[in-house]
Coordinates of C-alpha atoms in Angstrom, one line a residue:
M1 CA -92.3 4.3 13.0
N2 CA -90.2 7.3 14.5
K3 CA -87.9 4.4 16.2
L4 CA -87.3 2.7 13.0
V5 CA -86.1 5.8 11.1
K6 CA -83.8 6.7 14.1
N7 CA -82.2 3.3 14.3
F8 CA -81.6 3.0 10.6
S9 CA -80.2 6.6 10.3
R10 CA -77.7 6.0 13.3
K11 CA -76.3 2.7 12.0
N12 CA -76.3 3.0 8.3
D13 CA -76.3 6.6 7.2
T14 CA -73.8 9.3 6.8
K15 CA -74.7 12.9 7.4
E16 CA -75.5 13.4 3.7
G17 CA -77.6 10.2 3.8
R18 CA -79.5 11.4 6.9
G19 CA -80.0 14.7 5.0
D20 CA -81.4 12.7 2.0
L21 CA -83.7 10.6 4.3
A22 CA -84.9 13.7 6.1
L23 CA -85.8 15.4 2.7
A24 CA -87.5 12.2 1.6
G25 CA -89.4 12.0 4.8
F26 CA -90.5 15.6 4.5
G27 CA -91.7 15.0 0.9
F28 CA -93.8 12.0 2.1
L29 CA -95.2 14.0 4.9
V30 CA -96.2 16.9 2.6
A31 CA -97.9 14.4 0.2
Y32 CA -99.6 12.8 3.3
L33 CA -101.0 16.1 4.4
A34 CA -102.1 17.0 0.9
L35 CA -104.1 13.8 0.6
F36 CA -105.4 14.2 4.1
I37 CA -106.6 17.8 3.3
L38 CA -108.2 16.6 0.1
L39 CA -110.0 13.9 1.9
V40 CA -111.3 16.1 4.6
F41 CA -112.5 18.6 1.8
F42 CA -114.3 15.7 0.1
V43 CA -116.0 14.6 3.2
S44 CA -117.0 18.2 4.1
A45 CA -118.4 18.6 0.5
L46 CA -120.5 15.5 1.1
Q47 CA -121.7 16.8 4.4
D48 CA -122.6 20.2 2.8
R49 CA -124.5 18.3 0.2
E50 CA -126.5 16.4 3.1
D51 CA -127.2 19.6 4.8
L52 CA -128.7 21.1 1.6
M53 CA -130.7 17.9 1.1
M54 CA -132.0 18.3 4.6
Q55 CA -133.0 21.9 4.0
N56 CA -134.7 20.9 0.8
N57 CA -136.6 18.1 2.5
A58 CA -137.6 20.5 5.2
E59 CA -139.1 23.0 2.8
K60 CA -141.0 20.2 1.2
A61 CA -142.2 19.1 4.6
F62 CA -143.4 22.7 5.3
N63 CA -145.6 22.7 2.1
T64 CA -146.9 19.2 2.9
A65 CA -147.7 20.1 6.4
I66 CA -149.6 23.4 5.4
F67 CA -151.5 21.4 2.8
S68 CA -152.5 18.7 5.3
I69 CA -153.7 21.3 7.8
Q70 CA -155.7 23.3 5.3
D71 CA -157.4 20.1 3.7
S72 CA -160.1 19.4 6.1
E73 CA -160.9 16.2 4.2
V74 CA -157.5 14.7 4.8
N75 CA -156.3 13.1 8.1
A76 CA -153.7 15.5 8.8
M77 CA -151.6 13.4 11.2
K78 CA -151.7 10.5 8.9
A79 CA -150.5 12.6 5.9
L80 CA -147.8 14.0 8.1
K81 CA -146.5 10.6 9.1
E82 CA -146.6 9.4 5.4
N83 CA -144.2 12.2 4.7
G84 CA -141.8 11.6 7.6
I85 CA -143.2 14.5 9.6
L86 CA -143.4 13.8 13.3
G87 CA -145.2 17.0 14.2
V88 CA -146.0 20.6 13.4
G89 CA -146.3 23.4 16.0
I90 CA -146.8 27.1 16.1
Y91 CA -145.3 28.8 19.1
S92 CA -145.3 32.4 20.4
Q93 CA -142.1 34.3 20.8
L94 CA -142.3 33.5 24.5
G95 CA -142.2 29.7 23.6
S96 CA -145.8 28.8 24.4
K97 CA -147.5 26.4 22.1
I98 CA -150.3 27.9 20.1
F99 CA -151.2 25.2 17.8
S100 CA -149.8 21.5 17.3
E101 CA -150.3 18.4 15.3
G102 CA -148.2 15.3 16.3
D103 CA -145.1 14.9 18.4
V104 CA -143.9 18.5 19.4
P105 CA -142.6 19.9 22.5
L106 CA -145.0 21.8 24.8
F107 CA -142.5 24.7 25.0
L108 CA -139.7 25.8 22.8
P109 CA -136.5 26.9 24.7
L110 CA -136.1 30.7 24.5
D111 CA -132.5 30.3 23.2
F112 CA -133.8 28.2 20.3
I113 CA -136.3 30.9 19.4
N114 CA -133.7 33.7 19.7
D115 CA -131.4 31.7 17.3
A116 CA -134.4 31.5 15.0
K117 CA -134.9 35.3 15.2
N118 CA -131.1 35.9 14.2
W119 CA -131.3 33.8 11.1
E120 CA -131.6 36.2 8.2
D121 CA -133.4 33.8 6.0
V122 CA -135.7 32.3 8.6
K123 CA -138.5 34.8 7.6
T124 CA -138.6 33.8 4.0
Q125 CA -137.7 30.2 3.7
G126 CA -136.9 28.9 7.2
K127 CA -134.0 27.1 8.6
A128 CA -133.4 23.3 9.2
Q129 CA -131.0 21.8 11.6
F130 CA -130.3 18.4 13.2
N131 CA -130.8 17.8 16.9
S132 CA -128.2 15.2 17.9
K133 CA -130.0 14.5 21.2
T134 CA -133.4 13.7 19.8
K135 CA -132.2 12.6 16.4
K136 CA -134.7 14.9 14.8
V137 CA -134.4 17.4 12.0
E138 CA -136.1 20.6 13.5
Y139 CA -137.3 23.2 11.0
V140 CA -138.2 26.7 12.1
R141 CA -139.7 29.7 10.3
M142 CA -141.0 33.0 11.6
I143 CA -144.6 33.6 10.5
D144 CA -147.1 36.4 11.1
R145 CA -150.6 36.1 12.4
A146 CA -152.1 36.8 9.1
A147 CA -150.4 34.0 7.4
I148 CA -151.5 31.6 10.2
S149 CA -155.1 32.6 9.5
S150 CA -154.6 32.0 5.8
Y151 CA -153.5 28.5 6.5
G152 CA -156.9 27.8 7.9
I153 CA -155.7 27.6 11.5
N154 CA -158.2 28.8 14.1
L155 CA -156.7 31.2 16.5
T156 CA -159.9 32.0 18.5
S157 CA -159.1 29.6 21.1
L158 CA -155.9 31.5 22.1
E159 CA -155.4 33.2 25.4
P160 CA -156.7 36.8 25.4
T161 CA -153.2 38.1 25.8
L162 CA -152.1 36.2 22.6
S163 CA -155.2 36.7 20.5
S164 CA -155.3 40.5 21.0
L165 CA -151.7 40.9 19.5
P166 CA -151.6 42.7 16.1
S167 CA -151.8 40.5 13.1
I168 CA -148.3 41.5 12.1
F169 CA -146.9 40.0 15.3
S170 CA -144.5 37.0 14.2
D171 CA -144.8 33.6 15.8
V172 CA -142.5 30.5 15.3
L173 CA -143.5 27.8 13.1
Y174 CA -141.9 24.6 14.1
I175 CA -141.7 21.2 12.1
A176 CA -140.1 18.1 13.6
L177 CA -138.9 15.5 10.9
D178 CA -137.5 12.0 11.3
G179 CA -133.6 12.6 11.1
T180 CA -132.5 8.9 11.4
A181 CA -131.6 8.7 7.8
Y182 CA -129.7 11.9 7.9
H183 CA -127.9 10.8 11.1
Q184 CA -126.9 7.5 9.6
R185 CA -125.5 9.0 6.4
I186 CA -123.5 11.6 8.5
M187 CA -122.1 8.7 10.7
Q188 CA -121.2 6.7 7.5
M189 CA -119.3 9.7 6.1
R190 CA -117.3 10.2 9.4
L191 CA -116.6 6.4 9.5
L192 CA -115.4 6.6 5.9
L193 CA -113.2 9.5 6.9
L194 CA -111.8 7.5 9.7
L195 CA -111.2 4.5 7.7
A196 CA -109.6 6.4 4.9
L197 CA -107.4 8.3 7.4
V198 CA -106.2 5.0 8.8
F199 CA -105.6 3.5 5.4
L200 CA -103.8 6.6 4.3
T201 CA -101.7 6.5 7.4
L202 CA -100.9 2.8 6.9
L203 CA -100.1 3.3 3.3
F204 CA -97.7 6.2 4.2
L205 CA -95.9 4.1 6.9
F206 CA -95.7 1.3 4.4
I207 CA -94.2 3.4 1.6
L208 CA -91.8 4.9 4.1
H209 CA -90.7 1.5 5.4
I210 CA -90.1 0.2 1.8
Y211 CA -88.1 3.4 1.1
I212 CA -86.0 3.0 4.2
S213 CA -85.6 -0.8 3.5
N214 CA -84.5 -0.1 0.0
R215 CA -82.0 2.5 1.2
K216 CA -80.6 -0.1 3.8
Y217 CA -80.5 -2.8 1.1
R218 CA -78.6 -0.5 -1.3
Q219 CA -76.1 0.5 1.4
T220 CA -75.6 -3.1 2.2
L221 CA -75.1 -3.9 -1.3
E222 CA -72.6 -1.0 -1.6
R223 CA -70.6 -2.3 1.4
Q224 CA -70.5 -5.8 0.0
R225 CA -69.4 -4.4 -3.4
S226 CA -66.6 -2.6 -1.5
L227 CA -65.6 -5.8 0.4
V228 CA -65.6 -7.7 -3.0
N229 CA -63.3 -4.9 -4.4
L230 CA -61.3 -4.9 -1.3
G231 CA -60.8 -8.7 -1.6
Q232 CA -59.6 -8.5 -5.1
A233 CA -57.2 -5.8 -4.3
A234 CA -56.0 -7.6 -1.3
R235 CA -55.2 -10.8 -3.2
T236 CA -53.4 -8.7 -5.8
L237 CA -51.5 -6.6 -3.2
T238 CA -50.5 -9.7 -1.1
H239 CA -49.0 -11.4 -4.0
E240 CA -47.3 -8.3 -5.5
I241 CA -46.1 -6.8 -2.2
K242 CA -45.0 -9.7 -0.1
N243 CA -42.2 -10.9 -2.5
P244 CA -40.5 -7.5 -2.8
L245 CA -40.9 -7.1 1.0
S246 CA -39.2 -10.4 1.5
A247 CA -36.3 -9.3 -0.9
I248 CA -36.0 -6.0 1.0
A249 CA -35.7 -7.8 4.3
I250 CA -33.0 -10.0 2.9
Q251 CA -31.0 -7.1 1.5
V252 CA -31.3 -5.2 4.9
A253 CA -29.7 -8.3 6.6
I254 CA -26.9 -8.3 4.0
L255 CA -26.2 -4.5 4.4
R256 CA -26.1 -4.9 8.2
Y257 CA -23.6 -7.6 7.8
Q258 CA -21.4 -5.8 5.2
T259 CA -21.6 -2.3 6.8
G260 CA -20.6 -3.6 10.2
G261 CA -23.2 -1.5 12.0
Q262 CA -22.1 1.7 10.3
Y263 CA -25.8 2.6 9.1
T264 CA -27.8 0.8 11.8
S265 CA -30.2 3.8 12.4
N266 CA -30.9 3.9 8.6
L267 CA -31.3 0.3 8.3
D268 CA -33.6 0.2 11.3
I269 CA -36.0 2.6 9.7
I270 CA -36.1 0.5 6.6
E271 CA -36.7 -2.6 8.6
T272 CA -39.5 -0.9 10.7
E273 CA -41.3 0.5 7.7
T274 CA -41.1 -2.9 5.9
K275 CA -42.5 -4.6 8.8
R276 CA -45.3 -2.1 8.9
V277 CA -46.3 -2.6 5.3
T278 CA -46.1 -6.5 5.9
D279 CA -48.4 -6.1 9.0
L280 CA -50.8 -4.1 7.0
T281 CA -51.0 -6.7 4.2
D282 CA -51.6 -9.4 6.9
K283 CA -54.4 -7.5 8.4
V284 CA -56.1 -7.1 5.1
S285 CA -55.9 -10.8 4.4
E286 CA -57.2 -11.4 7.9
F287 CA -60.2 -9.1 7.5
L288 CA -61.2 -11.1 4.4
H289 CA -60.8 -14.6 5.9
N290 CA -63.5 -16.3 8.1
P291 CA -64.1 -13.7 10.9
K292 CA -65.8 -16.3 13.1
G293 CA -62.7 -18.6 13.5
N294 CA -62.8 -21.3 16.1
P295 CA -64.6 -19.9 19.0
K296 CA -64.0 -21.1 22.6
D297 CA -64.7 -20.1 26.2
I298 CA -62.3 -17.4 27.2
P299 CA -62.1 -16.5 30.9
L300 CA -61.9 -12.8 30.9
R301 CA -60.0 -12.1 34.1
A302 CA -57.0 -14.2 33.0
F303 CA -57.4 -13.1 29.4
F304 CA -57.3 -9.3 30.1
S305 CA -54.7 -9.7 32.9
D306 CA -52.3 -11.3 30.4
L307 CA -53.2 -9.0 27.5
I308 CA -52.8 -5.7 29.5
G309 CA -49.4 -6.9 30.9
K310 CA -48.1 -6.8 27.3
F311 CA -48.5 -2.9 27.2
S312 CA -45.9 -0.7 28.8
Q313 CA -48.4 2.0 29.6
Q314 CA -50.7 1.8 32.6
I315 CA -54.2 0.3 31.9
D316 CA -56.6 0.0 34.8
F317 CA -58.6 -3.1 35.0
Y318 CA -62.0 -3.6 36.7
I319 CA -64.1 -6.8 36.8
G320 CA -66.5 -8.3 39.3
E321 CA -67.1 -12.0 39.3
D322 CA -65.2 -13.9 36.6
C323 CA -67.1 -14.9 33.4
T324 CA -66.3 -16.1 29.9
I325 CA -67.1 -15.1 26.4
W326 CA -67.5 -17.5 23.4
F327 CA -65.0 -16.1 21.0
D328 CA -61.9 -17.2 18.8
P329 CA -59.0 -16.5 21.2
D330 CA -56.7 -15.1 18.3
R331 CA -59.6 -12.8 17.0
A332 CA -60.5 -11.7 20.6
R333 CA -56.9 -10.8 21.2
S334 CA -56.8 -8.9 17.9
V335 CA -60.0 -7.0 18.9
F336 CA -59.2 -5.9 22.4
E337 CA -55.5 -5.3 21.7
N338 CA -56.5 -2.8 18.9
L339 CA -59.0 -1.1 21.1
M340 CA -56.6 -0.7 24.0
K341 CA -53.9 0.5 21.6
N342 CA -56.2 3.0 20.1
A343 CA -57.1 4.3 23.7
L344 CA -53.5 4.6 24.6
E345 CA -52.7 6.6 21.5
S346 CA -55.8 8.9 22.0
G347 CA -53.9 11.7 24.0
P348 CA -50.8 12.6 26.1
D349 CA -52.6 11.4 29.2
P350 CA -55.3 9.0 28.1
Q351 CA -55.9 7.4 31.6
V352 CA -57.1 4.1 29.9
E353 CA -59.3 1.7 31.8
V354 CA -61.1 -1.5 31.0
V355 CA -64.4 -2.2 32.7
I356 CA -66.3 -5.4 32.5
S357 CA -70.0 -5.9 33.6
Q358 CA -72.7 -8.5 33.1
E359 CA -76.3 -8.5 32.1
K360 CA -77.4 -11.7 33.6
K361 CA -81.0 -11.5 32.4
K362 CA -79.9 -11.1 28.8
N363 CA -76.9 -13.5 29.2
M364 CA -74.5 -10.8 27.9
V365 CA -71.1 -9.4 28.8
V366 CA -70.3 -5.8 28.3
I367 CA -66.6 -4.9 28.0
E368 CA -65.8 -1.2 27.9
V369 CA -62.4 0.4 27.0
K370 CA -62.4 4.0 28.1
D371 CA -60.0 6.8 27.7
R372 CA -59.5 10.5 28.5
G373 CA -58.1 11.4 25.2
T374 CA -59.1 13.9 22.6
G375 CA -62.3 12.1 21.7
L376 CA -63.8 11.3 18.3
P377 CA -63.3 13.8 15.6
V378 CA -66.5 15.7 14.6
G379 CA -68.0 13.8 11.5
A380 CA -66.1 10.6 12.2
E381 CA -68.9 8.7 14.0
D382 CA -70.4 7.5 10.7
K383 CA -67.2 6.5 9.1
I384 CA -65.1 5.1 11.9
F385 CA -65.7 1.5 11.0
N386 CA -65.2 1.9 7.3
P387 CA -62.1 0.1 6.0
F388 CA -59.0 2.4 5.6
F389 CA -60.8 5.3 7.2
T390 CA -58.4 6.8 9.9
T391 CA -57.8 10.0 11.9
K392 CA -54.2 9.1 12.7
E393 CA -51.3 10.3 10.7
K394 CA -49.7 6.7 10.6
G395 CA -52.9 4.7 11.0
S396 CA -54.0 2.2 8.3
G397 CA -57.8 2.5 9.3
I398 CA -58.1 -1.3 9.1
G399 CA -58.1 -2.2 12.8
L400 CA -61.6 -1.0 13.8
A401 CA -63.1 -2.4 10.6
I402 CA -61.4 -5.9 11.4
S403 CA -62.6 -5.7 15.0
S404 CA -66.2 -4.8 14.2
Q405 CA -66.3 -7.9 11.7
F406 CA -65.0 -10.2 14.3
V407 CA -67.5 -9.1 16.9
K408 CA -70.4 -9.2 14.5
A409 CA -69.5 -12.7 13.6
Q410 CA -70.2 -13.7 17.2
Q411 CA -73.6 -11.8 17.2
G412 CA -72.1 -9.1 19.3
T413 CA -71.9 -5.3 18.8
L414 CA -69.1 -2.8 18.9
T415 CA -69.9 0.9 19.3
L416 CA -67.7 4.0 19.9
F417 CA -69.3 7.0 21.6
P418 CA -68.0 10.2 23.5
R419 CA -67.3 9.6 27.1
E420 CA -68.9 12.0 29.6
G421 CA -66.2 14.5 30.8
G422 CA -64.1 13.9 27.7
G423 CA -62.6 10.9 25.8
T424 CA -64.0 7.9 24.2
V425 CA -65.7 4.7 25.2
A426 CA -65.4 1.6 23.1
R427 CA -68.2 -0.7 24.0
V428 CA -68.2 -4.4 23.1
V429 CA -71.4 -6.5 24.0
L430 CA -71.0 -10.3 23.6
H431 CA -72.8 -13.5 24.7
K432 CA -71.5 -15.2 27.7
G433 CA -69.4 -18.4 27.4
R434 CA -70.6 -21.8 28.0
S435 CA -68.3 -23.4 30.6
L436 CA -68.7 -21.4 33.8
P437 CA -71.9 -22.8 35.4
S438 CA -72.3 -19.8 37.8
F439 CA -73.1 -17.7 34.8
T440 CA -75.6 -19.7 32.9
E441 CA -78.8 -18.0 31.8
E442 CA -81.3 -17.7 34.7

C-alpha cells in the first residue's frame, strides 16, 4: 500500500495535491485507529464478561462441592462430575493435600498458594482463574479448620503436626473445573478480533485505493479537459495568427527592398520575432496531432552523430554497441533536439553529454542528456511537463510537453531529475528497435 501512494504522488500530484493526500491519509488512519480501539474495547468487554461468568460458575461449584461432601447419601464424585467439577481438595499452607475428591494435584505449588494469600477477596468469596496448560478453571479459597469441620470433613486422619494446629489456622480449598468451554469461547473471541482486524485493514486499504484512484481519475480528466481547451485555442490561434504573420513577412520583404538596407537591424528583429511566433503556433499544432506518427527503426549512433553535429556548442556523446529504437524519425528529432537545446541553455558552462545504455533483459534503451547547468528550480518538478509552463524568460513551455507526449506514445518514459554534483539529467527510456538482430530480446 505504501508503494502505491508514493508512485501516485510522484507522478500526478503537485505539492498542494500531496498535502491534501497526506491530510486525507491521516484522516483515514485516525478513523482506522479509532475503529481498532473500539474493536479491542468490545472484545475486552466480552472477555471481562467471560471472566465474571467463570467466577460465578466457580462460586456455584463451591456450594455444590460442599453440599455433595456433606450429604453422606449422595455419591460425591458422581455429583461433582455432573456439575462439571473435576475434583475438590483441601491443602495446607505448605501445599500438602489434606483431603481430596476427584482429580486434584498431590501438592499445590507454593507460588500458587502465596498468590492465593495475596488476593484480598479470597477469604470471603474465593478466586477463579484459568490454567492454560491444563485447560482447567482453578478455584481457590482460604478456609479455617473450624469451617472444614463444619462441612463434615473428618480431620482425624491428619498427621499429628497438622491436626494439632489451632482451629483458626487457614488452609486452602481448591476446586478444579472443566475449562474447555471457557477456553473455546476465549479463542473464538480472539479469532473474531483477528478476523475483524483483517477485515478492517482490508476495508481501510480498499477505501484508500478508491480515494487515490478517484484523485488520479480527476487529475487525468482535468488534463484531458486542458488539452481539449488547448486544442480549441490552438485551432483558433493558428487560423487567426498565421494570416497576419504571413502579411507581416511580406511587408518586411517589401521594406527591405524599399529601404535599401537602411533599417536592416530593425527588420531583422521583426523577422526573428515573427518566425518565433510562427514556430510556436506550429509546435502547438504538432502537440495536438497524432503523437505516434510513423515509427521506424532508428540507428542511434548515426542519428545522434548527425543531430549533435547541427549544434555549434560541444556535446559529448557516449554509446557502446549500436542499437535502434522504434520511433517516428521527425518526432525523435524533435524530442532529443529539444532536450539537448534545453541542456545547452541551462548555464554558462553546461558541459552537455549524451549517454546511451541498454537494458537487454528488459529489451529497453536508456538515453540520458546530462548537463552541469543551474539545475531544476525548486517547485518545478511537478509542473515541468505542463503545457506553457517554463522557467526561461523567452521560453514557450511547450517543448517538454510535446516531447513527453511523443515518448509516451511509444510506451516510453521521460523524466527529469537533479544530477549528482549539480545540473540536470533528462532520461528517456524506450523499447529497442526491431531490425538489429544482435539486440533482439534474449
